[in-house]
Amino acid sequence: MKSIRRFCSGSVRIQMTGESPERFFNLCAASGLDIWDVIFSKGNYIFSMGIHDFFSSKPFIKKAKIRLRIQQKLGLPFFLHKNRKRKLWAAGFLSFFVFLWVLSFFVWDIGYQGNVMYTDDELSHFLDTLGIHCGIMKNQVSCEELEAALRNEYEGITWVSARLSGTKLYIHVKENDVPLEIPVKDDSPCDLAAESDGTITSMIVRSGIPLVKPGDEVEKGQILVSGMVPITDDGGTVISGRYVHSDADIIAVRERTESREIPLWHEKEEKTGRVRKGLMMNIKEHSFVWLLPNFRNTEWKTVTEIRKIRLFGDFYLPMELGFITSGEVSSYDVKYTEKELEELGEAYKNEIAEKLMEKGVQIIENNVKILVNGSSCRFEVTMRTEESIEMETEIEAQGETQGEQPADEHN
């Protein structure tokens, strides 16, 4: 801050010679005159002073019997005086600051914080419907009304804070972690059938009549738990039945197979070392690119890093600057080696296992076969897993009205 003030008011770089330079420094310090960057070179002192302090120090020159020689003039006053005849340049210089002053009345960037359930694009689209977008004047944005509109539009948002800082609009939201709707329990009558072939390892039946037990081998589609609960008379004869919603946890060991086929030849890219760098400027919907053309008509891979331009703090400008890096590559077809195929097979096997484990499936055995056939390669994964295999099968309720069967536990 002090350096900016010195630049605006102007300063001089001075060489001092004479009998009592120390007395001159003491007199200036006693009078509150600012002196900085003092050095001693070849028997002389060299230092800097502000323009006003320099003229105020003239009475001390005779007292200290010294001489002051201005070596350099620095700061805005000298710069303006030097260029006083360059009217067009001065007009452009002033116009630049006027342009920045005008830009400060608009919103040029919108930032979101705390949103997970709702994306930035989704919130920006809603703001567009309210007429709030980059380029709107700040006095047309009511933060209180914007906060209320977001809370009313999105049930998952419990708290909103909107504020303007510089040329940026900040929107901070907090989302509700509790489910908005409690799932409705399905009480319609149903059986539980096997989703796949397997061997039952455990059963916990809460509702319905179990038709299998641990250790039984079952087939896909086989009924495991019946939703028809028989009603008997005193003699044990079935006289009717009622239908319930079967509910059970049935775990079984089953076999899984997955496969993927890839071409044996694939395209490989290598960098040649040739690099082109350039710049891109985005202003609203217009883009300007400065990049050397591809004279050799070869293949290049280009990466552009886009940055929003800001002067300082939250003073953003209505433009983006992109840094372009383009590298030349050479492409050719190459055949997978045996080691590469093994690595791809292992990666495919692990990919399937990770997806199943995310669903709570326990992996007992996991193997992969690599089959090469002509110009293609096939990966076949066979797995033994222990997992839940029950699936609901609708049944039509007959006889008495469906009811809730008392929980029966079978292990």
mmCIF file of C-alpha atoms in Angstrom:
data_model
loop_
_atom_site.group_PDB
_atom_site.id
_atom_site.type_symbol
_atom_site.label_atom_id
_atom_site.label_comp_id
_atom_site.label_asym_id
_atom_site.label_seq_id
_atom_site.Cartn_x
_atom_site.Cartn_y
_atom_site.Cartn_z
ATOM 1 C CA MET A 1 0.000 0.000 0.000
ATOM 2 C CA LYS A 2 2.873 2.369 0.820
ATOM 3 C CA SER A 3 4.515 1.695 -2.556
ATOM 4 C CA ILE A 4 1.244 2.555 -4.366
ATOM 5 C CA ARG A 5 0.964 5.816 -2.434
ATOM 6 C CA ARG A 6 4.567 6.702 -3.273
ATOM 7 C CA PHE A 7 3.950 5.959 -6.965
ATOM 8 C CA CYS A 8 0.837 8.151 -7.091
ATOM 9 C CA SER A 9 2.458 11.105 -5.299
ATOM 10 C CA GLY A 10 5.846 10.757 -7.045
ATOM 11 C CA SER A 11 9.367 10.387 -5.671
ATOM 12 C CA VAL A 12 12.993 11.215 -6.523
ATOM 13 C CA ARG A 13 16.234 9.267 -6.214
ATOM 14 C CA ILE A 14 18.900 11.581 -4.715
ATOM 15 C CA GLN A 15 22.706 11.553 -4.396
ATOM 16 C CA MET A 16 24.023 13.465 -1.345
ATOM 17 C CA THR A 17 27.540 14.885 -0.917
ATOM 18 C CA GLY A 18 28.912 17.247 1.724
ATOM 19 C CA GLU A 19 30.274 17.596 5.245
ATOM 20 C CA SER A 20 27.474 16.363 7.580
ATOM 21 C CA PRO A 21 25.101 13.909 5.869
ATOM 22 C CA GLU A 22 24.256 12.385 9.263
ATOM 23 C CA ARG A 23 22.978 15.752 10.498
ATOM 24 C CA PHE A 24 20.757 16.041 7.412
ATOM 25 C CA PHE A 25 19.228 12.622 8.137
ATOM 26 C CA ASN A 26 18.635 13.594 11.790
ATOM 27 C CA LEU A 27 16.943 16.868 10.833
ATOM 28 C CA CYS A 28 14.681 15.055 8.333
ATOM 29 C CA ALA A 29 13.750 12.408 10.890
ATOM 30 C CA ALA A 30 12.948 15.053 13.515
ATOM 31 C CA SER A 31 10.674 16.815 11.009
ATOM 32 C CA GLY A 32 8.896 13.586 10.009
ATOM 33 C CA LEU A 33 10.244 13.520 6.443
ATOM 34 C CA ASP A 34 10.217 10.055 4.857
ATOM 35 C CA ILE A 35 13.525 8.667 3.528
ATOM 36 C CA TRP A 36 13.943 5.105 2.240
ATOM 37 C CA ASP A 37 16.290 2.802 0.317
ATOM 38 C CA VAL A 38 19.436 4.447 1.729
ATOM 39 C CA ILE A 39 22.759 3.089 0.425
ATOM 40 C CA PHE A 40 26.383 4.260 0.793
ATOM 41 C CA SER A 41 28.422 4.067 -2.403
ATOM 42 C CA LYS A 42 31.826 5.573 -3.232
ATOM 43 C CA GLY A 43 31.747 8.005 -0.313
ATOM 44 C CA ASN A 44 28.243 9.289 -1.098
ATOM 45 C CA TYR A 45 24.766 8.530 0.208
ATOM 46 C CA ILE A 46 22.002 7.642 -2.245
ATOM 47 C CA PHE A 47 18.377 7.578 -1.067
ATOM 48 C CA SER A 48 14.762 8.171 -2.104
ATOM 49 C CA MET A 49 12.325 10.883 -0.981
ATOM 50 C CA GLY A 50 8.810 11.954 -1.863
ATOM 51 C CA ILE A 51 8.423 15.144 -3.927
ATOM 52 C CA HIS A 52 6.759 17.076 -1.101
ATOM 53 C CA ASP A 53 9.365 15.952 1.449
ATOM 54 C CA PHE A 54 12.170 16.875 -0.950
ATOM 55 C CA PHE A 55 11.026 20.506 -1.146
ATOM 56 C CA SER A 56 10.429 20.575 2.623
ATOM 57 C CA SER A 57 14.051 19.520 3.262
ATOM 58 C CA LYS A 58 15.634 22.543 1.525
ATOM 59 C CA PRO A 59 16.195 24.508 4.798
ATOM 60 C CA PHE A 60 18.290 21.594 6.119
ATOM 61 C CA ILE A 61 20.698 21.662 3.161
ATOM 62 C CA LYS A 62 22.525 24.790 4.375
ATOM 63 C CA LYS A 63 22.518 23.665 8.001
ATOM 64 C CA ALA A 64 24.159 20.349 7.151
ATOM 65 C CA LYS A 65 26.402 21.874 4.468
ATOM 66 C CA ILE A 66 25.522 19.234 1.911
ATOM 67 C CA ARG A 67 24.502 19.134 -1.749
ATOM 68 C CA LEU A 68 21.627 17.122 -3.218
ATOM 69 C CA ARG A 69 21.581 15.922 -6.814
ATOM 70 C CA ILE A 70 18.493 14.293 -8.347
ATOM 71 C CA GLN A 71 19.454 11.122 -10.204
ATOM 72 C CA GLN A 72 16.018 9.770 -11.111
ATOM 73 C CA LYS A 73 12.406 10.945 -11.115
ATOM 74 C CA LEU A 74 9.780 8.281 -10.428
ATOM 75 C CA GLY A 75 6.006 8.092 -10.124
ATOM 76 C CA LEU A 76 2.762 9.103 -11.787
ATOM 77 C CA PRO A 77 3.208 12.933 -11.725
ATOM 78 C CA PHE A 78 6.460 12.730 -13.707
ATOM 79 C CA PHE A 79 4.957 10.174 -16.077
ATOM 80 C CA LEU A 80 1.953 12.395 -16.835
ATOM 81 C CA HIS A 81 4.154 15.473 -17.240
ATOM 82 C CA LYS A 82 6.434 13.631 -19.652
ATOM 83 C CA ASN A 83 3.508 12.473 -21.780
ATOM 84 C CA ARG A 84 1.373 15.617 -21.494
ATOM 85 C CA LYS A 85 1.472 16.212 -25.263
ATOM 86 C CA ARG A 86 0.328 12.697 -26.150
ATOM 87 C CA LYS A 87 -3.396 13.399 -25.936
ATOM 88 C CA LEU A 88 -4.592 10.225 -27.603
ATOM 89 C CA TRP A 89 -2.481 8.103 -25.312
ATOM 90 C CA ALA A 90 -3.752 9.949 -22.267
ATOM 91 C CA ALA A 91 -7.340 9.612 -23.467
ATOM 92 C CA GLY A 92 -6.880 5.873 -23.927
ATOM 93 C CA PHE A 93 -5.285 5.565 -20.495
ATOM 94 C CA LEU A 94 -8.214 7.323 -18.844
ATOM 95 C CA SER A 95 -10.731 5.398 -20.965
ATOM 96 C CA PHE A 96 -9.306 2.136 -19.663
ATOM 97 C CA PHE A 97 -10.076 3.070 -16.064
ATOM 98 C CA VAL A 98 -13.497 4.391 -17.050
ATOM 99 C CA PHE A 99 -14.151 1.059 -18.778
ATOM 100 C CA LEU A 100 -13.208 -0.848 -15.616
ATOM 101 C CA TRP A 101 -15.435 1.438 -13.567
ATOM 102 C CA VAL A 102 -18.391 0.678 -15.872
ATOM 103 C CA LEU A 103 -17.705 -3.078 -15.694
ATOM 104 C CA SER A 104 -17.847 -2.941 -11.894
ATOM 105 C CA PHE A 105 -21.617 -2.324 -12.074
ATOM 106 C CA PHE A 106 -22.286 -5.789 -13.579
ATOM 107 C CA VAL A 107 -22.136 -9.445 -12.505
ATOM 108 C CA TRP A 108 -19.545 -11.347 -14.548
ATOM 109 C CA ASP A 109 -19.254 -14.608 -12.607
ATOM 110 C CA ILE A 110 -21.578 -16.824 -10.534
ATOM 111 C CA GLY A 111 -20.173 -19.349 -8.064
ATOM 112 C CA TYR A 112 -21.942 -22.148 -6.167
ATOM 113 C CA GLN A 113 -20.956 -23.795 -2.896
ATOM 114 C CA GLY A 114 -22.407 -26.723 -0.956
ATOM 115 C CA ASN A 115 -24.530 -28.183 -3.777
ATOM 116 C CA VAL A 116 -24.270 -31.953 -4.320
ATOM 117 C CA MET A 117 -27.813 -33.045 -5.166
ATOM 118 C CA TYR A 118 -28.280 -30.188 -7.639
ATOM 119 C CA THR A 119 -25.563 -29.501 -10.225
ATOM 120 C CA ASP A 120 -24.153 -26.093 -11.135
ATOM 121 C CA ASP A 121 -25.761 -26.334 -14.584
ATOM 122 C CA GLU A 122 -29.171 -27.100 -13.061
ATOM 123 C CA LEU A 123 -28.985 -24.130 -10.696
ATOM 124 C CA SER A 124 -27.698 -21.849 -13.479
ATOM 125 C CA HIS A 125 -30.627 -22.868 -15.693
ATOM 126 C CA PHE A 126 -33.059 -21.936 -12.911
ATOM 127 C CA LEU A 127 -31.312 -18.585 -12.435
ATOM 128 C CA ASP A 128 -31.743 -17.949 -16.171
ATOM 129 C CA THR A 129 -35.504 -18.345 -15.759
ATOM 130 C CA LEU A 130 -35.325 -15.621 -13.104
ATOM 131 C CA GLY A 131 -33.361 -13.378 -15.467
ATOM 132 C CA ILE A 132 -30.157 -13.684 -13.435
ATOM 133 C CA HIS A 133 -27.093 -14.415 -15.558
ATOM 134 C CA CYS A 134 -23.601 -13.144 -16.260
ATOM 135 C CA GLY A 135 -23.875 -9.606 -17.592
ATOM 136 C CA ILE A 136 -26.824 -8.494 -15.457
ATOM 137 C CA MET A 137 -26.474 -5.241 -13.523
ATOM 138 C CA LYS A 138 -25.835 -5.745 -9.827
ATOM 139 C CA ASN A 139 -28.671 -3.406 -8.811
ATOM 140 C CA GLN A 140 -31.111 -5.766 -10.580
ATOM 141 C CA VAL A 141 -30.152 -8.688 -8.309
ATOM 142 C CA SER A 142 -32.087 -9.006 -5.059
ATOM 143 C CA CYS A 143 -30.258 -11.516 -2.883
ATOM 144 C CA GLU A 144 -33.257 -11.908 -0.550
ATOM 145 C CA GLU A 145 -35.659 -12.704 -3.410
ATOM 146 C CA LEU A 146 -33.123 -15.072 -4.985
ATOM 147 C CA GLU A 147 -32.734 -16.982 -1.709
ATOM 148 C CA ALA A 148 -36.509 -17.340 -1.338
ATOM 149 C CA ALA A 149 -36.909 -18.490 -4.968
ATOM 150 C CA LEU A 150 -34.278 -21.222 -4.580
ATOM 151 C CA ARG A 151 -35.846 -22.527 -1.364
ATOM 152 C CA ASN A 152 -39.307 -22.619 -2.956
ATOM 153 C CA GLU A 153 -38.106 -24.315 -6.164
ATOM 154 C CA TYR A 154 -35.948 -27.047 -4.616
ATOM 155 C CA GLU A 155 -37.340 -29.036 -1.695
ATOM 156 C CA GLY A 156 -33.920 -30.547 -1.025
ATOM 157 C CA ILE A 157 -32.405 -27.138 -0.212
ATOM 158 C CA THR A 158 -32.918 -26.125 3.417
ATOM 159 C CA TRP A 159 -30.749 -22.994 3.577
ATOM 160 C CA VAL A 160 -29.498 -20.478 0.989
ATOM 161 C CA SER A 161 -27.142 -17.526 1.220
ATOM 162 C CA ALA A 162 -26.629 -15.204 -1.756
ATOM 163 C CA ARG A 163 -24.221 -12.282 -1.727
ATOM 164 C CA LEU A 164 -22.502 -9.968 -4.182
ATOM 165 C CA SER A 165 -18.774 -9.385 -3.882
ATOM 166 C CA GLY A 166 -16.979 -7.368 -6.536
ATOM 167 C CA THR A 167 -18.371 -8.561 -9.857
ATOM 168 C CA LYS A 168 -19.161 -12.076 -8.587
ATOM 169 C CA LEU A 169 -22.418 -13.508 -7.229
ATOM 170 C CA TYR A 170 -21.852 -16.146 -4.541
ATOM 171 C CA ILE A 171 -24.604 -18.697 -3.830
ATOM 172 C CA HIS A 172 -24.048 -21.001 -0.846
ATOM 173 C CA VAL A 173 -26.634 -23.730 -0.214
ATOM 174 C CA LYS A 174 -27.185 -26.487 2.332
ATOM 175 C CA GLU A 175 -29.056 -29.587 1.240
ATOM 176 C CA ASN A 176 -31.314 -31.842 3.283
ATOM 177 C CA ASP A 177 -29.651 -35.165 4.128
ATOM 178 C CA VAL A 178 -32.970 -36.732 5.202
ATOM 179 C CA PRO A 179 -35.021 -38.401 2.399
ATOM 180 C CA LEU A 180 -37.843 -36.130 1.257
ATOM 181 C CA GLU A 181 -40.278 -39.025 0.872
ATOM 182 C CA ILE A 182 -40.560 -42.199 2.933
ATOM 183 C CA PRO A 183 -40.895 -45.193 0.592
ATOM 184 C CA VAL A 184 -44.328 -46.816 0.724
ATOM 185 C CA LYS A 185 -44.112 -50.408 1.884
ATOM 186 C CA ASP A 186 -45.405 -52.894 -0.688
ATOM 187 C CA ASP A 187 -47.864 -55.296 0.986
ATOM 188 C CA SER A 188 -49.212 -56.916 -2.171
ATOM 189 C CA PRO A 189 -49.218 -60.767 -2.097
ATOM 190 C CA CYS A 190 -46.115 -62.338 -3.633
ATOM 191 C CA ASP A 191 -43.896 -65.411 -3.666
ATOM 192 C CA LEU A 192 -40.114 -65.369 -3.500
ATOM 193 C CA ALA A 193 -38.399 -67.165 -6.390
ATOM 194 C CA ALA A 194 -34.760 -67.931 -7.167
ATOM 195 C CA GLU A 195 -33.053 -65.309 -9.311
ATOM 196 C CA SER A 196 -30.468 -67.876 -10.451
ATOM 197 C CA ASP A 197 -29.304 -71.446 -9.936
ATOM 198 C CA GLY A 198 -27.438 -72.061 -6.683
ATOM 199 C CA THR A 199 -27.104 -73.855 -3.366
ATOM 200 C CA ILE A 200 -28.889 -72.371 -0.349
ATOM 201 C CA THR A 201 -26.527 -71.585 2.542
ATOM 202 C CA SER A 202 -28.840 -69.674 4.894
ATOM 203 C CA MET A 203 -32.476 -68.562 5.172
ATOM 204 C CA ILE A 204 -34.268 -66.126 7.449
ATOM 205 C CA VAL A 205 -38.015 -66.079 6.664
ATOM 206 C CA ARG A 206 -40.092 -63.293 8.185
ATOM 207 C CA SER A 207 -43.306 -63.814 6.250
ATOM 208 C CA GLY A 208 -44.556 -66.692 4.092
ATOM 209 C CA ILE A 209 -44.033 -70.459 4.004
ATOM 210 C CA PRO A 210 -40.486 -71.693 3.184
ATOM 211 C CA LEU A 211 -40.378 -74.416 0.508
ATOM 212 C CA VAL A 212 -36.605 -75.059 0.650
ATOM 213 C CA LYS A 213 -33.959 -75.287 3.356
ATOM 214 C CA PRO A 214 -30.211 -74.618 3.661
ATOM 215 C CA GLY A 215 -28.227 -77.154 1.654
ATOM 216 C CA ASP A 216 -30.866 -77.513 -1.098
ATOM 217 C CA GLU A 217 -29.908 -76.893 -4.701
ATOM 218 C CA VAL A 218 -32.370 -74.632 -6.497
ATOM 219 C CA GLU A 219 -32.959 -73.617 -10.094
ATOM 220 C CA LYS A 220 -33.664 -70.213 -11.558
ATOM 221 C CA GLY A 221 -37.354 -69.341 -11.183
ATOM 222 C CA GLN A 222 -38.014 -71.988 -8.506
ATOM 223 C CA ILE A 223 -40.354 -70.825 -5.709
ATOM 224 C CA LEU A 224 -38.382 -70.543 -2.460
ATOM 225 C CA VAL A 225 -41.003 -68.984 -0.170
ATOM 226 C CA SER A 226 -44.745 -69.246 -0.819
ATOM 227 C CA GLY A 227 -47.024 -66.311 -0.151
ATOM 228 C CA MET A 228 -50.032 -68.603 0.410
ATOM 229 C CA VAL A 229 -50.459 -69.422 4.105
ATOM 230 C CA PRO A 230 -52.838 -72.419 4.540
ATOM 231 C CA ILE A 231 -55.637 -72.323 7.098
ATOM 232 C CA THR A 232 -56.548 -75.709 8.597
ATOM 233 C CA ASP A 233 -59.387 -76.993 10.735
ATOM 234 C CA ASP A 234 -59.031 -78.828 14.028
ATOM 235 C CA GLY A 235 -58.316 -82.052 12.155
ATOM 236 C CA GLY A 236 -55.413 -80.529 10.215
ATOM 237 C CA THR A 237 -57.282 -80.392 6.897
ATOM 238 C CA VAL A 238 -56.593 -77.339 4.753
ATOM 239 C CA ILE A 239 -59.874 -75.543 4.334
ATOM 240 C CA SER A 240 -58.649 -72.236 2.831
ATOM 241 C CA GLY A 241 -55.639 -69.993 2.592
ATOM 242 C CA ARG A 242 -54.655 -66.391 2.837
ATOM 243 C CA TYR A 243 -52.098 -64.599 0.756
ATOM 244 C CA VAL A 244 -49.317 -62.471 2.241
ATOM 245 C CA HIS A 245 -46.310 -60.509 1.044
ATOM 246 C CA SER A 246 -43.413 -62.950 1.399
ATOM 247 C CA ASP A 247 -40.337 -61.519 3.090
ATOM 248 C CA ALA A 248 -37.056 -63.362 3.630
ATOM 249 C CA ASP A 249 -33.266 -63.166 3.372
ATOM 250 C CA ILE A 250 -32.032 -66.112 1.306
ATOM 251 C CA ILE A 251 -28.303 -66.523 0.710
ATOM 252 C CA ALA A 252 -26.911 -69.011 -1.796
ATOM 253 C CA VAL A 253 -23.679 -69.932 -3.519
ATOM 254 C CA ARG A 254 -23.987 -69.424 -7.268
ATOM 255 C CA GLU A 255 -21.883 -69.350 -10.423
ATOM 256 C CA ARG A 256 -21.420 -66.169 -12.455
ATOM 257 C CA THR A 257 -19.927 -65.766 -15.920
ATOM 258 C CA GLU A 258 -18.974 -62.549 -17.675
ATOM 259 C CA SER A 259 -17.155 -61.988 -20.955
ATOM 260 C CA ARG A 260 -15.652 -59.191 -23.010
ATOM 261 C CA GLU A 261 -14.144 -59.246 -26.500
ATOM 262 C CA ILE A 262 -11.523 -56.811 -27.794
ATOM 263 C CA PRO A 263 -9.564 -56.559 -31.063
ATOM 264 C CA LEU A 264 -6.079 -58.055 -30.903
ATOM 265 C CA TRP A 265 -4.611 -55.036 -32.682
ATOM 266 C CA HIS A 266 -4.968 -51.547 -31.252
ATOM 267 C CA GLU A 267 -3.866 -48.046 -32.119
ATOM 268 C CA LYS A 268 -0.898 -46.694 -30.187
ATOM 269 C CA GLU A 269 0.211 -43.080 -30.019
ATOM 270 C CA GLU A 270 3.714 -41.760 -29.413
ATOM 271 C CA LYS A 271 4.754 -38.164 -28.892
ATOM 272 C CA THR A 272 7.225 -36.808 -31.436
ATOM 273 C CA GLY A 273 8.429 -34.018 -29.142
ATOM 274 C CA ARG A 274 7.103 -31.184 -31.319
ATOM 275 C CA VAL A 275 4.959 -28.766 -29.296
ATOM 276 C CA ARG A 276 2.921 -25.705 -30.238
ATOM 277 C CA LYS A 277 1.712 -23.216 -27.640
ATOM 278 C CA GLY A 278 -0.927 -20.569 -28.068
ATOM 279 C CA LEU A 279 -3.614 -18.464 -26.436
ATOM 280 C CA MET A 280 -7.381 -18.316 -26.645
ATOM 281 C CA MET A 281 -9.651 -15.465 -25.583
ATOM 282 C CA ASN A 282 -13.371 -15.983 -24.940
ATOM 283 C CA ILE A 283 -15.547 -12.863 -24.826
ATOM 284 C CA LYS A 284 -19.217 -13.761 -24.453
ATOM 285 C CA GLU A 285 -19.970 -16.148 -27.352
ATOM 286 C CA HIS A 286 -16.936 -15.075 -29.381
ATOM 287 C CA SER A 287 -13.587 -16.886 -29.308
ATOM 288 C CA PHE A 288 -10.213 -15.693 -30.586
ATOM 289 C CA VAL A 289 -7.360 -18.172 -30.994
ATOM 290 C CA TRP A 290 -3.670 -17.444 -31.532
ATOM 291 C CA LEU A 291 -1.881 -20.662 -32.517
ATOM 292 C CA LEU A 292 0.611 -21.464 -35.252
ATOM 293 C CA PRO A 293 -1.070 -23.474 -38.047
ATOM 294 C CA ASN A 294 -0.285 -27.128 -38.701
ATOM 295 C CA PHE A 295 1.876 -26.739 -41.804
ATOM 296 C CA ARG A 296 2.877 -30.430 -41.899
ATOM 297 C CA ASN A 297 -0.749 -31.656 -41.785
ATOM 298 C CA THR A 298 0.082 -34.168 -39.013
ATOM 299 C CA GLU A 299 -1.900 -35.355 -35.999
ATOM 300 C CA TRP A 300 -1.827 -33.230 -32.863
ATOM 301 C CA LYS A 301 -3.334 -33.629 -29.395
ATOM 302 C CA THR A 302 -4.434 -30.314 -27.927
ATOM 303 C CA VAL A 303 -5.152 -29.388 -24.300
ATOM 304 C CA THR A 304 -6.593 -25.989 -23.370
ATOM 305 C CA GLU A 305 -6.630 -24.663 -19.798
ATOM 306 C CA ILE A 306 -9.386 -22.057 -19.384
ATOM 307 C CA ARG A 307 -9.195 -19.448 -16.641
ATOM 308 C CA LYS A 308 -11.663 -16.730 -15.729
ATOM 309 C CA ILE A 309 -9.883 -13.380 -15.853
ATOM 310 C CA ARG A 310 -9.936 -11.254 -12.719
ATOM 311 C CA LEU A 311 -7.949 -8.145 -11.877
ATOM 312 C CA PHE A 312 -7.891 -8.629 -8.110
ATOM 313 C CA GLY A 313 -10.011 -10.165 -5.372
ATOM 314 C CA ASP A 314 -13.544 -10.723 -6.683
ATOM 315 C CA PHE A 315 -13.249 -8.272 -9.593
ATOM 316 C CA TYR A 316 -13.916 -10.654 -12.509
ATOM 317 C CA LEU A 317 -14.010 -9.536 -16.140
ATOM 318 C CA PRO A 318 -16.429 -10.742 -18.865
ATOM 319 C CA MET A 319 -13.733 -12.765 -20.585
ATOM 320 C CA GLU A 320 -11.790 -16.009 -20.264
ATOM 321 C CA LEU A 321 -8.162 -16.684 -21.102
ATOM 322 C CA GLY A 322 -7.113 -20.086 -22.413
ATOM 323 C CA PHE A 323 -3.580 -21.487 -22.524
ATOM 324 C CA ILE A 324 -3.214 -23.910 -25.439
ATOM 325 C CA THR A 325 -0.669 -26.729 -25.485
ATOM 326 C CA SER A 326 -0.646 -28.875 -28.616
ATOM 327 C CA GLY A 327 1.672 -31.862 -29.014
ATOM 328 C CA GLU A 328 2.357 -33.761 -32.217
ATOM 329 C CA VAL A 329 1.702 -37.516 -32.039
ATOM 330 C CA SER A 330 2.391 -40.431 -34.345
ATOM 331 C CA SER A 331 -0.242 -43.212 -34.501
ATOM 332 C CA TYR A 332 0.284 -46.793 -35.644
ATOM 333 C CA ASP A 333 -1.320 -50.204 -35.117
ATOM 334 C CA VAL A 334 0.357 -52.641 -32.751
ATOM 335 C CA LYS A 335 -0.541 -56.111 -31.493
ATOM 336 C CA TYR A 336 -1.101 -56.759 -27.790
ATOM 337 C CA THR A 337 1.679 -58.799 -26.200
ATOM 338 C CA GLU A 338 0.919 -61.811 -24.031
ATOM 339 C CA LYS A 339 1.811 -59.844 -20.909
ATOM 340 C CA GLU A 340 -0.478 -56.958 -21.897
ATOM 341 C CA LEU A 341 -3.375 -59.381 -22.473
ATOM 342 C CA GLU A 342 -2.809 -60.875 -19.014
ATOM 343 C CA GLU A 343 -2.866 -57.401 -17.473
ATOM 344 C CA LEU A 344 -6.063 -56.504 -19.342
ATOM 345 C CA GLY A 345 -7.673 -59.773 -18.240
ATOM 346 C CA GLU A 346 -6.761 -59.160 -14.598
ATOM 347 C CA ALA A 347 -8.083 -55.595 -14.813
ATOM 348 C CA TYR A 348 -11.383 -56.819 -16.298
ATOM 349 C CA LYS A 349 -11.726 -59.501 -13.602
ATOM 350 C CA ASN A 350 -11.038 -56.995 -10.814
ATOM 351 C CA GLU A 351 -13.463 -54.492 -12.349
ATOM 352 C CA ILE A 352 -16.314 -57.028 -12.186
ATOM 353 C CA ALA A 353 -15.371 -58.065 -8.637
ATOM 354 C CA GLU A 354 -15.353 -54.454 -7.394
ATOM 355 C CA LYS A 355 -18.816 -53.773 -8.827
ATOM 356 C CA LEU A 356 -20.225 -56.903 -7.158
ATOM 357 C CA MET A 357 -18.593 -56.180 -3.795
ATOM 358 C CA GLU A 358 -20.149 -52.697 -3.842
ATOM 359 C CA LYS A 359 -23.521 -54.501 -3.895
ATOM 360 C CA GLY A 360 -22.566 -56.656 -0.899
ATOM 361 C CA VAL A 361 -21.703 -59.804 -2.892
ATOM 362 C CA GLN A 362 -19.032 -62.030 -1.342
ATOM 363 C CA ILE A 363 -16.481 -63.390 -3.832
ATOM 364 C CA ILE A 364 -15.457 -67.003 -3.141
ATOM 365 C CA GLU A 365 -13.560 -67.762 -6.339
ATOM 366 C CA ASN A 366 -12.610 -65.583 -9.295
ATOM 367 C CA ASN A 367 -10.861 -66.797 -12.473
ATOM 368 C CA VAL A 368 -10.318 -65.434 -15.963
ATOM 369 C CA LYS A 369 -9.554 -67.206 -19.247
ATOM 370 C CA ILE A 370 -7.890 -65.490 -22.196
ATOM 371 C CA LEU A 371 -8.995 -66.905 -25.560
ATOM 372 C CA VAL A 372 -7.293 -65.625 -28.715
ATOM 373 C CA ASN A 373 -9.205 -66.247 -31.919
ATOM 374 C CA GLY A 374 -7.781 -64.769 -35.113
ATOM 375 C CA SER A 375 -7.814 -60.991 -34.821
ATOM 376 C CA SER A 376 -9.764 -60.810 -31.556
ATOM 377 C CA CYS A 377 -9.267 -61.732 -27.918
ATOM 378 C CA ARG A 378 -12.015 -62.832 -25.538
ATOM 379 C CA PHE A 379 -11.865 -62.612 -21.744
ATOM 380 C CA GLU A 380 -14.124 -65.077 -19.913
ATOM 381 C CA VAL A 381 -14.539 -64.555 -16.171
ATOM 382 C CA THR A 382 -16.043 -67.329 -14.013
ATOM 383 C CA MET A 383 -16.880 -66.582 -10.396
ATOM 384 C CA ARG A 384 -18.329 -68.392 -7.396
ATOM 385 C CA THR A 385 -20.169 -65.962 -5.186
ATOM 386 C CA GLU A 386 -22.297 -65.996 -2.067
ATOM 387 C CA GLU A 387 -25.168 -63.567 -2.339
ATOM 388 C CA SER A 388 -28.869 -62.946 -1.965
ATOM 389 C CA ILE A 389 -30.846 -64.707 -4.734
ATOM 390 C CA GLU A 390 -34.508 -64.092 -3.836
ATOM 391 C CA MET A 391 -36.767 -62.081 -6.117
ATOM 392 C CA GLU A 392 -40.429 -61.213 -5.740
ATOM 393 C CA THR A 393 -43.002 -62.935 -7.952
ATOM 394 C CA GLU A 394 -46.531 -61.552 -7.915
ATOM 395 C CA ILE A 395 -49.399 -63.874 -7.062
ATOM 396 C CA GLU A 396 -53.110 -63.225 -7.254
ATOM 397 C CA ALA A 397 -54.743 -63.106 -3.814
ATOM 398 C CA GLN A 398 -57.643 -65.507 -3.471
ATOM 399 C CA GLY A 399 -59.894 -66.672 -0.645
ATOM 400 C CA GLU A 400 -59.613 -64.517 2.443
ATOM 401 C CA THR A 401 -58.373 -60.983 2.449
ATOM 402 C CA GLN A 402 -54.623 -60.726 2.480
ATOM 403 C CA GLY A 403 -53.143 -60.238 5.904
ATOM 404 C CA GLU A 404 -49.862 -60.044 7.650
ATOM 405 C CA GLN A 405 -48.326 -63.396 8.574
ATOM 406 C CA PRO A 406 -46.671 -63.507 11.994
ATOM 407 C CA ALA A 407 -42.898 -63.518 11.601
ATOM 408 C CA ASP A 408 -41.437 -67.043 11.453
ATOM 409 C CA GLU A 409 -37.674 -67.341 11.651
ATOM 410 C CA HIS A 410 -35.989 -70.250 9.832
ATOM 411 C CA ASN A 411 -32.217 -70.584 9.850
#
